[in-house]
Coordinates of C-alpha atoms and ligand atoms in Angstrom, one line a residue:
X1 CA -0.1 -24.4 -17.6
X2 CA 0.6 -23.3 -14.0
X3 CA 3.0 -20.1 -14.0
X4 CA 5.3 -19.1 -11.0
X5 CA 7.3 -16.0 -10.9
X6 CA 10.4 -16.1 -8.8
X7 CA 12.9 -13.5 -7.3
X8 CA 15.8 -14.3 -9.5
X9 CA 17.8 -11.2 -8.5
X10 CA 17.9 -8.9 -5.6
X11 CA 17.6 -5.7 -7.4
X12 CA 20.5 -3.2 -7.1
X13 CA 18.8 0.8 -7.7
X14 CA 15.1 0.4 -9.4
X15 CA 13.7 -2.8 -9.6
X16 CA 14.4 -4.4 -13.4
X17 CA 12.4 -7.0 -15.3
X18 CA 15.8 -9.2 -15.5
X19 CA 15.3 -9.5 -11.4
X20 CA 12.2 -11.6 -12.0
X21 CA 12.0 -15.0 -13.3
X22 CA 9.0 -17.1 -14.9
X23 CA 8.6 -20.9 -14.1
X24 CA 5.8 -22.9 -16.3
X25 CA 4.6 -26.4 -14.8
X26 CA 2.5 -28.0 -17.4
X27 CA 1.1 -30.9 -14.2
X28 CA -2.1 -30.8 -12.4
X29 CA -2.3 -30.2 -9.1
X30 CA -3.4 -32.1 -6.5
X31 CA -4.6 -31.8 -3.1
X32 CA -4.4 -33.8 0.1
X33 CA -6.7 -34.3 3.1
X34 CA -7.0 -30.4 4.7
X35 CA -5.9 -28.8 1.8
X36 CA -7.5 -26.4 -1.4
X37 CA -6.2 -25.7 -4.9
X38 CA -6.9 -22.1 -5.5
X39 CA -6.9 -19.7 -8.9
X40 CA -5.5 -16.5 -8.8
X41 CA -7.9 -13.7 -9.9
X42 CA -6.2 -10.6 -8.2
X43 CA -2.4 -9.5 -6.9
X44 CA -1.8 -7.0 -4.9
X45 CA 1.4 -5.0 -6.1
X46 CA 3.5 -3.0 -2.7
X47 CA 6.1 -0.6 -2.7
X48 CA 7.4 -2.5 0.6
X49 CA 7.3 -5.7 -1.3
X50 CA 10.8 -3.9 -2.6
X51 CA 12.5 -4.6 1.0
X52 CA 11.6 -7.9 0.7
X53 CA 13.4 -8.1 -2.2
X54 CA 16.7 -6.7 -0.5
X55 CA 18.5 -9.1 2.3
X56 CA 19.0 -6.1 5.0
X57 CA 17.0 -7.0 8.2
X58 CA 13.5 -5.7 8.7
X59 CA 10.0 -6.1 10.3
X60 CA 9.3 -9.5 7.8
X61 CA 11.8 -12.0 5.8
X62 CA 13.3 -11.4 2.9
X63 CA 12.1 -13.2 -0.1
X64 CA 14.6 -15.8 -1.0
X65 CA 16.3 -16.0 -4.1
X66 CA 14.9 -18.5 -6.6
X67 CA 11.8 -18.6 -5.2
X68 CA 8.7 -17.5 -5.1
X69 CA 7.3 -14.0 -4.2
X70 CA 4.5 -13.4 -2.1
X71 CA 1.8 -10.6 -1.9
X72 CA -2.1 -10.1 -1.0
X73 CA -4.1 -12.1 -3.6
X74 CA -7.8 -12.9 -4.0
X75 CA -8.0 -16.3 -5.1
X76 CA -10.6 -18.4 -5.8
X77 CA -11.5 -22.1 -4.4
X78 CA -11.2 -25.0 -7.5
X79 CA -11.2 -27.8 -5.4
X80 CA -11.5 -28.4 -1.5
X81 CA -10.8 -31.4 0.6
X82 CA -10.9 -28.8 3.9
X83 CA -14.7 -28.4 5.3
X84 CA -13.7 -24.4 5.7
X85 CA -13.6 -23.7 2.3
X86 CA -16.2 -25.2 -0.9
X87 CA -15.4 -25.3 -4.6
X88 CA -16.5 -21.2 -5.4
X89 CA -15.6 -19.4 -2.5
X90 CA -13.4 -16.2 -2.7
X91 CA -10.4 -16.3 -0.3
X92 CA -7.9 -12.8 0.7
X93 CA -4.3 -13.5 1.9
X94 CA -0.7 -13.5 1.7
X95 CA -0.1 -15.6 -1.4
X96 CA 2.4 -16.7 -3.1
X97 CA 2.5 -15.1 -6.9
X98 CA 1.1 -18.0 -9.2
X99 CA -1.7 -18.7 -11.2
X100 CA -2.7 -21.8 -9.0
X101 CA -1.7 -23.0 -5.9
X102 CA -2.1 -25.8 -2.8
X103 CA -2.8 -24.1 0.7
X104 CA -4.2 -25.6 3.8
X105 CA -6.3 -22.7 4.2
X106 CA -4.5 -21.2 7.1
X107 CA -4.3 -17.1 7.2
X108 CA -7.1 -17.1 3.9
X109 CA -10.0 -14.9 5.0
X110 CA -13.4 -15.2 2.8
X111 CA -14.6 -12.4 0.3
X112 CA -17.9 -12.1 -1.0
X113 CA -18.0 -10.4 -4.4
X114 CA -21.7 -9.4 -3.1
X115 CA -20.2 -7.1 -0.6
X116 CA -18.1 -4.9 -2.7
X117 CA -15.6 -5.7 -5.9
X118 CA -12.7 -8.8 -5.4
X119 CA -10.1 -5.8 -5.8
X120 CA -11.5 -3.8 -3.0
X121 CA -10.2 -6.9 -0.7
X122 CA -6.2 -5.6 -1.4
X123 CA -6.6 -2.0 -1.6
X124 CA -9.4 -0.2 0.4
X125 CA -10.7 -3.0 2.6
X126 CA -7.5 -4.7 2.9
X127 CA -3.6 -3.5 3.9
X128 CA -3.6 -0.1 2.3
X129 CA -6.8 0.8 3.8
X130 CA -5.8 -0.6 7.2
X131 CA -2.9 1.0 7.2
X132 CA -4.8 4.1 6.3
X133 CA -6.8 4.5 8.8
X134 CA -4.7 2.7 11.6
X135 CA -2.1 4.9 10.9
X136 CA -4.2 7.4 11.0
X137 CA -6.0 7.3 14.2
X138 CA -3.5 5.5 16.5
X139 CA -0.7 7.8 15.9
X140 CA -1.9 10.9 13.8
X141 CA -5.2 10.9 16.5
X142 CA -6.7 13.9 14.2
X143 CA -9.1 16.7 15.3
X144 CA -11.4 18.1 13.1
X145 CA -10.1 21.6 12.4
X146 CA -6.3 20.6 12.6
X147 CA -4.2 20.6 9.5
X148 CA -3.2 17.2 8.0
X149 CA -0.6 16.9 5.2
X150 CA 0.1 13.7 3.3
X151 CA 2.9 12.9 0.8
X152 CA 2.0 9.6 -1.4
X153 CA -1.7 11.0 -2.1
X154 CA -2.8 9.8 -4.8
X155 CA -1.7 6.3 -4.4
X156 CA -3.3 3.6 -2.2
X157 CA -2.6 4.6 1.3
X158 CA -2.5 8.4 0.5
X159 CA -6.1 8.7 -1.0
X160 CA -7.8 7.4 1.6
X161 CA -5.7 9.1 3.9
X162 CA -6.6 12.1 3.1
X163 CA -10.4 11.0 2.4
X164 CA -10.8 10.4 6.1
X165 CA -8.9 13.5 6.8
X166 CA -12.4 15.2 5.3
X167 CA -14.8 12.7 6.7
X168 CA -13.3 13.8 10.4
X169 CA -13.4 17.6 9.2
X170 CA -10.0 18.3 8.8
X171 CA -8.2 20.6 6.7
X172 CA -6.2 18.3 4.0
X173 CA -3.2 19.0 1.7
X174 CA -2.1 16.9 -0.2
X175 CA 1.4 15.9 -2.3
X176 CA 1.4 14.2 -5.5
X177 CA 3.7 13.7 -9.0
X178 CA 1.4 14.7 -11.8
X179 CA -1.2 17.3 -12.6
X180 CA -3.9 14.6 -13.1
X181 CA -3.6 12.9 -9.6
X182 CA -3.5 16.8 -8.2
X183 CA -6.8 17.1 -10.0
X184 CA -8.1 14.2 -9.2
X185 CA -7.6 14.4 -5.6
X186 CA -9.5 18.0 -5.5
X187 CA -12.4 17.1 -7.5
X188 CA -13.1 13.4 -6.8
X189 CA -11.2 13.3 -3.1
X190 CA -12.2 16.9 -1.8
X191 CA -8.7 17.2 -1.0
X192 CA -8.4 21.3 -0.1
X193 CA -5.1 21.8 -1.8
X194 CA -2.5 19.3 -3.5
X195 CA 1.1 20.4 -4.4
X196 CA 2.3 18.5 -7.5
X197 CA 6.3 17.8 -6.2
X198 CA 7.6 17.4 -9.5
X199 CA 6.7 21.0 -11.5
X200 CA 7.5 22.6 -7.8
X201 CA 10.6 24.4 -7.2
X202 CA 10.4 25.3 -3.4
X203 CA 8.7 22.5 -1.4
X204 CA 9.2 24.3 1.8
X205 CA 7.4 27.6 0.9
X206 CA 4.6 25.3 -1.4
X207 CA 4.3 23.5 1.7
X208 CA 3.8 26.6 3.8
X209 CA 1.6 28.1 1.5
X210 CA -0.5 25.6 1.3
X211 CA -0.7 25.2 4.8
X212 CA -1.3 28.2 6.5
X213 CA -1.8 27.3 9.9
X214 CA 0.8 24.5 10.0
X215 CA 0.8 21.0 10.1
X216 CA -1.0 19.1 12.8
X217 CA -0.7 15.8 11.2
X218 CA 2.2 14.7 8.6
X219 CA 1.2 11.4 7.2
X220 CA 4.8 10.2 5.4
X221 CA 4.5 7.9 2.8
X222 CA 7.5 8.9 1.1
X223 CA 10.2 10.2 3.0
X224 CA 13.5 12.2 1.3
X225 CA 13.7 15.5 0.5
X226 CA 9.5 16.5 0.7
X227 CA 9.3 15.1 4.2
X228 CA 12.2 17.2 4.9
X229 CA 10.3 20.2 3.8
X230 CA 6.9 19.6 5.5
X231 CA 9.4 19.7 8.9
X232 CA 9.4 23.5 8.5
X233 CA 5.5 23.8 8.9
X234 CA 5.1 21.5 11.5
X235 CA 3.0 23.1 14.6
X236 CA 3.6 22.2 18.1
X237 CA 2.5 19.1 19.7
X238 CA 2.7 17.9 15.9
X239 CA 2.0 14.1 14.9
X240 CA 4.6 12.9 12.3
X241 CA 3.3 9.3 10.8
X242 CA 6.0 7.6 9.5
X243 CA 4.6 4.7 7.5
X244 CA 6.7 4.7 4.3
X245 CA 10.0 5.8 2.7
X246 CA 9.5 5.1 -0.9
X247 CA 11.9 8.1 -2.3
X248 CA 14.1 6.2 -1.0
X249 CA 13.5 2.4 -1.1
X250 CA 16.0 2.1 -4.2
X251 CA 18.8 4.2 -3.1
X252 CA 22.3 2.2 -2.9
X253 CA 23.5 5.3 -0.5
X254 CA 22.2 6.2 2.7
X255 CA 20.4 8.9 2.4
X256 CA 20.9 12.3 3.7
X257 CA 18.6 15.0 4.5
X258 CA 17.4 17.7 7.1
X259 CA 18.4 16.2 11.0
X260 CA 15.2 15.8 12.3
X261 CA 15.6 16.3 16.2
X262 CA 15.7 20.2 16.0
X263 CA 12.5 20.2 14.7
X264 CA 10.8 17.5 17.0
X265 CA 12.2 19.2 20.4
X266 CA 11.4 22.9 19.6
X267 CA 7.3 21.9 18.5
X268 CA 7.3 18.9 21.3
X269 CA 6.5 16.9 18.4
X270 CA 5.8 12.9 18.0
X271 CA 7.6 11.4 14.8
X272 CA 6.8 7.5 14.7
X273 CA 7.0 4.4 12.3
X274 CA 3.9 2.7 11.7
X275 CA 3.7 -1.3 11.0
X276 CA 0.1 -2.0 10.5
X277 CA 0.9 -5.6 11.0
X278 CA 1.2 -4.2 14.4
X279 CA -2.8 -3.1 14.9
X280 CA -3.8 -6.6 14.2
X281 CA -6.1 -6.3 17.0
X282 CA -7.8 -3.6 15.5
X283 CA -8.3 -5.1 12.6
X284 CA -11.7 -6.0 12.1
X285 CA -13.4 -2.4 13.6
X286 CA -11.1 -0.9 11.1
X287 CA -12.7 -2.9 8.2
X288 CA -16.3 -2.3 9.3
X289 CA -15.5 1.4 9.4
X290 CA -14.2 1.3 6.1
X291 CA -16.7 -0.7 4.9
X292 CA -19.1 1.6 6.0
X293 CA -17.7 4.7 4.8
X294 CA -17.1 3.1 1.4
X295 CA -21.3 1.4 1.2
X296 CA -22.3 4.9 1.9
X297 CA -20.2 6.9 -0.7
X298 CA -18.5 8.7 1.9
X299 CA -15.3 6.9 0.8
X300 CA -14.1 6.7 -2.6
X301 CA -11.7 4.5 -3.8
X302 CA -9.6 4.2 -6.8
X303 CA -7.7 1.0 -8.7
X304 CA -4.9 0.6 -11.3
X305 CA -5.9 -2.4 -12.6
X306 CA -3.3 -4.1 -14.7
X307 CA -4.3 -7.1 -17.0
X308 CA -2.6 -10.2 -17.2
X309 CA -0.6 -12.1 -14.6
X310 CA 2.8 -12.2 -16.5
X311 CA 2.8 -8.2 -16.5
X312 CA 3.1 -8.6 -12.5
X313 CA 6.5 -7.6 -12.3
X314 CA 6.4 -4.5 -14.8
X315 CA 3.3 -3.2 -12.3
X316 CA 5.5 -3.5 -9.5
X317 CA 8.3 -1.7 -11.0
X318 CA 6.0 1.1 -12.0
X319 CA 5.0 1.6 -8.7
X320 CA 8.3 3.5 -8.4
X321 CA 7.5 6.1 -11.5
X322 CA 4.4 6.8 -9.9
X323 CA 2.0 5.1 -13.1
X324 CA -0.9 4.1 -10.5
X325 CA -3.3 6.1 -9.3
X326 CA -4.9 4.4 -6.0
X327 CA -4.3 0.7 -5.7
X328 CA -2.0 -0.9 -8.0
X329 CA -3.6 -4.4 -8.7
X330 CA -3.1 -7.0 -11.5
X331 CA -5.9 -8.9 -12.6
X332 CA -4.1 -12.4 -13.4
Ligands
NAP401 N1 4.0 0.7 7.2 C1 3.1 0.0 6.7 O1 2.5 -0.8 7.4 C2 2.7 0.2 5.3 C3 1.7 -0.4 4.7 C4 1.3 -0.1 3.4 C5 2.1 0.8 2.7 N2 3.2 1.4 3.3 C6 4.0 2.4 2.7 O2 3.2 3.4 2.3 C7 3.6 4.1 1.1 C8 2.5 4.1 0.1 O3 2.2 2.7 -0.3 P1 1.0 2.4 -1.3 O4 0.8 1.0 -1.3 O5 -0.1 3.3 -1.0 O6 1.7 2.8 -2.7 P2 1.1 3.9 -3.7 O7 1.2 5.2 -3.0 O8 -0.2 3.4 -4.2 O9 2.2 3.8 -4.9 C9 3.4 4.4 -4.8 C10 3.4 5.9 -5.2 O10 4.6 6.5 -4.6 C11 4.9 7.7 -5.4 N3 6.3 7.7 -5.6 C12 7.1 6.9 -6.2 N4 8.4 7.3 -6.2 C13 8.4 8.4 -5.5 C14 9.4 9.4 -5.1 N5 10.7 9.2 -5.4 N6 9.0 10.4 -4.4 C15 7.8 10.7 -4.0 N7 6.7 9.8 -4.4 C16 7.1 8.7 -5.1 C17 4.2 7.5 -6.7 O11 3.2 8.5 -6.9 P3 3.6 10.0 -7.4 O12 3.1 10.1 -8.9 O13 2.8 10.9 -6.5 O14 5.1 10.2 -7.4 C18 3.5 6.1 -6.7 O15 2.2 6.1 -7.3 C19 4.8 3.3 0.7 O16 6.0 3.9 1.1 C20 4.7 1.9 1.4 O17 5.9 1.3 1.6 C21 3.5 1.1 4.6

C-alpha cells in the first residue's frame, strides 16, 4: 500500500492535522527507461516547510493544494532502470512525502550508511548543517574571542551553530525553551551560557548578562520579541544573521517589534537574510568540514527521531512547540 500525504489546507495560525490529507494506492509501481522506484526510510521535517504551505511569494513555490508536499528524504533504491543508481543504494534529496516513489534520479545525491547514520544526511551533513555553518562563516565571519549569541539553540541549525562557535574559540550563549535543552546545550554542547526564554522575565538584561562584552555575532533563527532584545547588546561592527523567523511563521498579523535601523546605524552593524540555497557553490567544502568535525567528535549532533511515516504531519506541527531537540526527523 503506497501512502501520499497532501497539503489539503493552507493552514491559517499553527499548522493543524485537518491541513493534511492521506492518499493510499494499493498498485505497484512501475518504472520506465531512466527512471528508479525508491522507499522512503527518512523525512526531514522544516520549520520553513510552513511558508511553503502559505501562498505569499517567497525565495521557492508554494506547495499546491491537493498535492503532495515535499522535504529532504533518504530513500532507498528498489528497482533501477538508470545506470546511476543499482537496486541498494541510498539516495538524499528533495522528495516528495510518500512511502514509495518514481524519480529519474535527477537532484538525488548518494549516501553511504558506512560513512555516518542515514539521518545525519537531513540534519548535520545536510540543510541544517549547511545552513549552519554557511551562515555562519559567510555572514557572521566569527573571530575567536568575539561573542556569538544564537536564538533556536537547541534545535537543528542552532546546535551546531553554536558548536562551531566553540570549535573556532568563541564565546557562545545560547537561547532556548526548556530547562533540559538549556542543560543539554552546557554539558553535551559546551555552550558557555544558555538563557531558557520561556521561565525569563527580562530578555534584554538576561541577554546582557549573559553577554558581558556584547554581541559580535547574532545568529537569528527566531525572530520576534528575543531578537528584539539581543539588539540592545549588540557591539559595533556587529554581524546580525538573519536565517529564520519562526516566532513568527504562524502569525496572521504583521508583526511588530523594536525598529531596527537605530540600532544598525549607531554600532555600524550588518543585519542580513541568509538563503543557504544561495551558497550552493560552497556546498561540498562545507560537508567535508562537517564531516570532519563530526568523524572526529569535535561535532556533536543530536536527532528527534519520530517513528512511523503517517505521524509526519504531527512532527512537523511540533516543530512549532519546540518538542525536538536537534533535527526533527521521521523514520517512515
Ligand atoms: N534560511 C535558511 O536557509 C534556513 C535553512 C534552515 C533553517 N532555517 C530556519 O532556521 C530556523 C531553525 O530551523 P531548524 O530546522 O533548526 O528548526 P529547529 O530549531 O530544529 O526547530 C524549531 C525550534 O524552534 C523553536 N521555537 C518554536 N517556536 C518558537 C517561538 N515562538 N519562539 C522561539 N523559538 C521557537 C523550538 O525550540 P524551543 O524549545 O527553544 O522553543 C523548536 O524546537 C527556522 O527559523 C528555520 O526556518 C533557515
Amino acid at each position: 500500500m503506497n501512502q501520499t500525504i497532501l497539503l489539503k489546507n493552507r493552514p491559517q495560525g499553527t499548522p493543524q492535522l485537518s491541513d493534511f490529507e492521506f492518499q493510499k494506492e494499493d498498485k505497484d509501481l512501475q518504472i520506465s527507461e531512466g527512471e528508479i522506484l525508491l522507499e522512503t526510510k527518512y523525512i526531514s521535517v522544516d520549520p520553513y516547510l510552513r511558508g511553503r504551505m502559505s501562498d505569499a511569494k517567497s525565495y521557492v513555490p508554494p506547495f499546491n493544494l491537493n498535492e503532495p508536499i515535499s522535504s529532504g528524504v533518504v530513500a532507498q533504491v528498489k528497482a533501477s532502470k538508470n545506470d546511476k543508481f543499482k537496486e541498494g543504494d541510498y539516495v538524499s534529496g528533495s522528495l516528495e512525502w510518500k512511502t514509495e516513489q518514481v524519480s529519474n534520479g535527477e537532484g538525488l545525491t548518494k549516501v553511504s550508511e558506512e560513512q555516518a547514520p542515514l539521518s545525519a544526511y537531513l540534519g548535520v551533513l545536510g540543510m541544517t548543517g549547511l545552513t549552519a555553518f554557511l551562515g555562519l562563516h559567510e555572514i557572521g565571519k566569527p573571530k575567536a574571542g568575539e561573542t556569538l549569541l544564537v536564538s533556536g539553540a537547541a534545535g537543528a541549525v542552532g546546535s551546531v551553530v553554536g558548536q562551531i562557535g566553540k570549535i573556532l574559540g568563541l564565546r557562545v550563549v545560547g537561547i532556548a525553551g526548556t530547562d533540559e535543552k538549556v542543560e543539554l546545550l552546557k554539558t553535551d554542547f559546551g555552550f558557555d551560557d544558555v538563557i531558557n526564554y520561556k521561565t525569563t522575565e527580562d530578555m534584554t538584561q538576561a541577554i546582557k548578562t549573559a553577554c558581558p562584552d556584547g554581541v559580535d555575532v547574532y545568529f537569528d533563527n527566531v525572530g520576534g520579541s528575543i531578537s528584539d532584545s539581543a539588539l540592545f547588546s549588540i557591539n559595533r561592527f556587529a554581524r546580525l544573521i538573519i536565517c529564520g523567523a519562526i516566532s513568527v511563521y504562524n502569525s496572521t498579523e504583521l508583526p511588530t517589534g523594536v525598529s531596527v535601523q537605530p540600532f544598525l546605524v549607531k554600532n555600524s552593524a550588518l543585519m542580513q537574510g541568509f538563503i543557504v540555497s544561495n551558497y550552493a557553490d560552497k556546498f561540498p567544502e562545507a560537508i567535508k568540514q562537517l564531516s570532519e568535525w563530526v568523524s572526529k567528535g569535535e561535532l556533536k549532533y543530536k536527532e528527534t527521531i519520530v517513528e512511523g511515516f503517517e505521524n509526519t504531519p504531527q512532527a512537523f506541527i511540533d516543530l512549532f512547540s519546540g518538542k525536538n531537540k536537534g533535527k526533527m526527523i521521521v523514520k517512515a
